[in-house]
């Protein structure tokens, strides 16, 4: 088959490639496959997980020039075998949203607006508040009848994890909880 310049441009346009191939006599299946191949041309592929709920459905993502261009269910993933619910299927929209928060936000006391701060500023504010809370609420011992026992804890700090945390992160969460002196380490599947 020879391709005219006009038809070649139609194929290269990508979005209309499927139609162009169909025009050239390929079947719908072949046309769809060719469209997919053009859409993913030059991309890097990696696997990830849907961030919406505790099912943790696997996804395949494609990135070109640092931009996410495609996101779909991972057919090799043991949980979803390529299927996604409507939320997962629409996840790319949250990635592309101009309203997506990409940096720590801070609202100063008395202020009516949030402002973006650096991660270093956020870490410092968090560390200071955790230290102040721990110092102010520290319980070193508890009395039980005539006996006084060391307990070394605070009841004012809790850690909350979510379904997207890895085993390694959960291990570190728990370790940090012990170091801070709290046993309130909880899980919320939809975080
Ligand atoms: S695709 Fe749907 S079911 Fe799967 S993790 Fe995402 S929200 Fe949950």
Short mmCIF file of N, CA and C in Angstrom, two decimals, residues 106-115 125 129:
data_model
loop_
_atom_site.label_atom_id
_atom_site.label_comp_id
_atom_site.label_asym_id
_atom_site.label_seq_id
_atom_site.Cartn_x
_atom_site.Cartn_y
_atom_site.Cartn_z
N UNK A 106 0.18 27.52 54.17
CA UNK A 106 0.17 28.00 55.56
C UNK A 106 -0.75 29.21 55.67
N UNK A 107 -1.60 29.18 56.69
CA UNK A 107 -2.42 30.37 56.98
C UNK A 107 -2.00 30.89 58.34
N UNK A 108 -1.39 32.05 58.34
CA UNK A 108 -0.86 32.63 59.57
C UNK A 108 -2.00 33.00 60.51
N UNK A 109 -1.74 33.03 61.83
CA UNK A 109 -2.78 33.43 62.78
C UNK A 109 -3.33 34.82 62.42
N UNK A 110 -4.66 34.93 62.35
CA UNK A 110 -5.31 36.21 62.02
C UNK A 110 -5.42 36.48 60.53
N UNK A 111 -4.74 35.70 59.72
CA UNK A 111 -4.79 35.95 58.28
C UNK A 111 -6.05 35.34 57.67
N UNK A 112 -6.49 35.93 56.55
CA UNK A 112 -7.67 35.38 55.87
C UNK A 112 -7.26 34.63 54.61
N UNK A 113 -5.95 34.33 54.45
CA UNK A 113 -5.53 33.64 53.23
C UNK A 113 -4.42 32.64 53.48
N UNK A 114 -4.40 31.66 52.60
CA UNK A 114 -3.34 30.64 52.64
C UNK A 114 -2.20 31.10 51.76
N UNK A 115 -0.99 30.82 52.20
CA UNK A 115 0.17 31.14 51.36
C UNK A 115 1.06 29.91 51.24
N UNK A 125 8.07 24.31 61.17
CA UNK A 125 6.84 24.63 61.93
C UNK A 125 6.29 23.37 62.60
N UNK A 129 5.92 22.64 66.69
CA UNK A 129 4.62 22.38 67.31
C UNK A 129 4.59 21.02 67.99
#
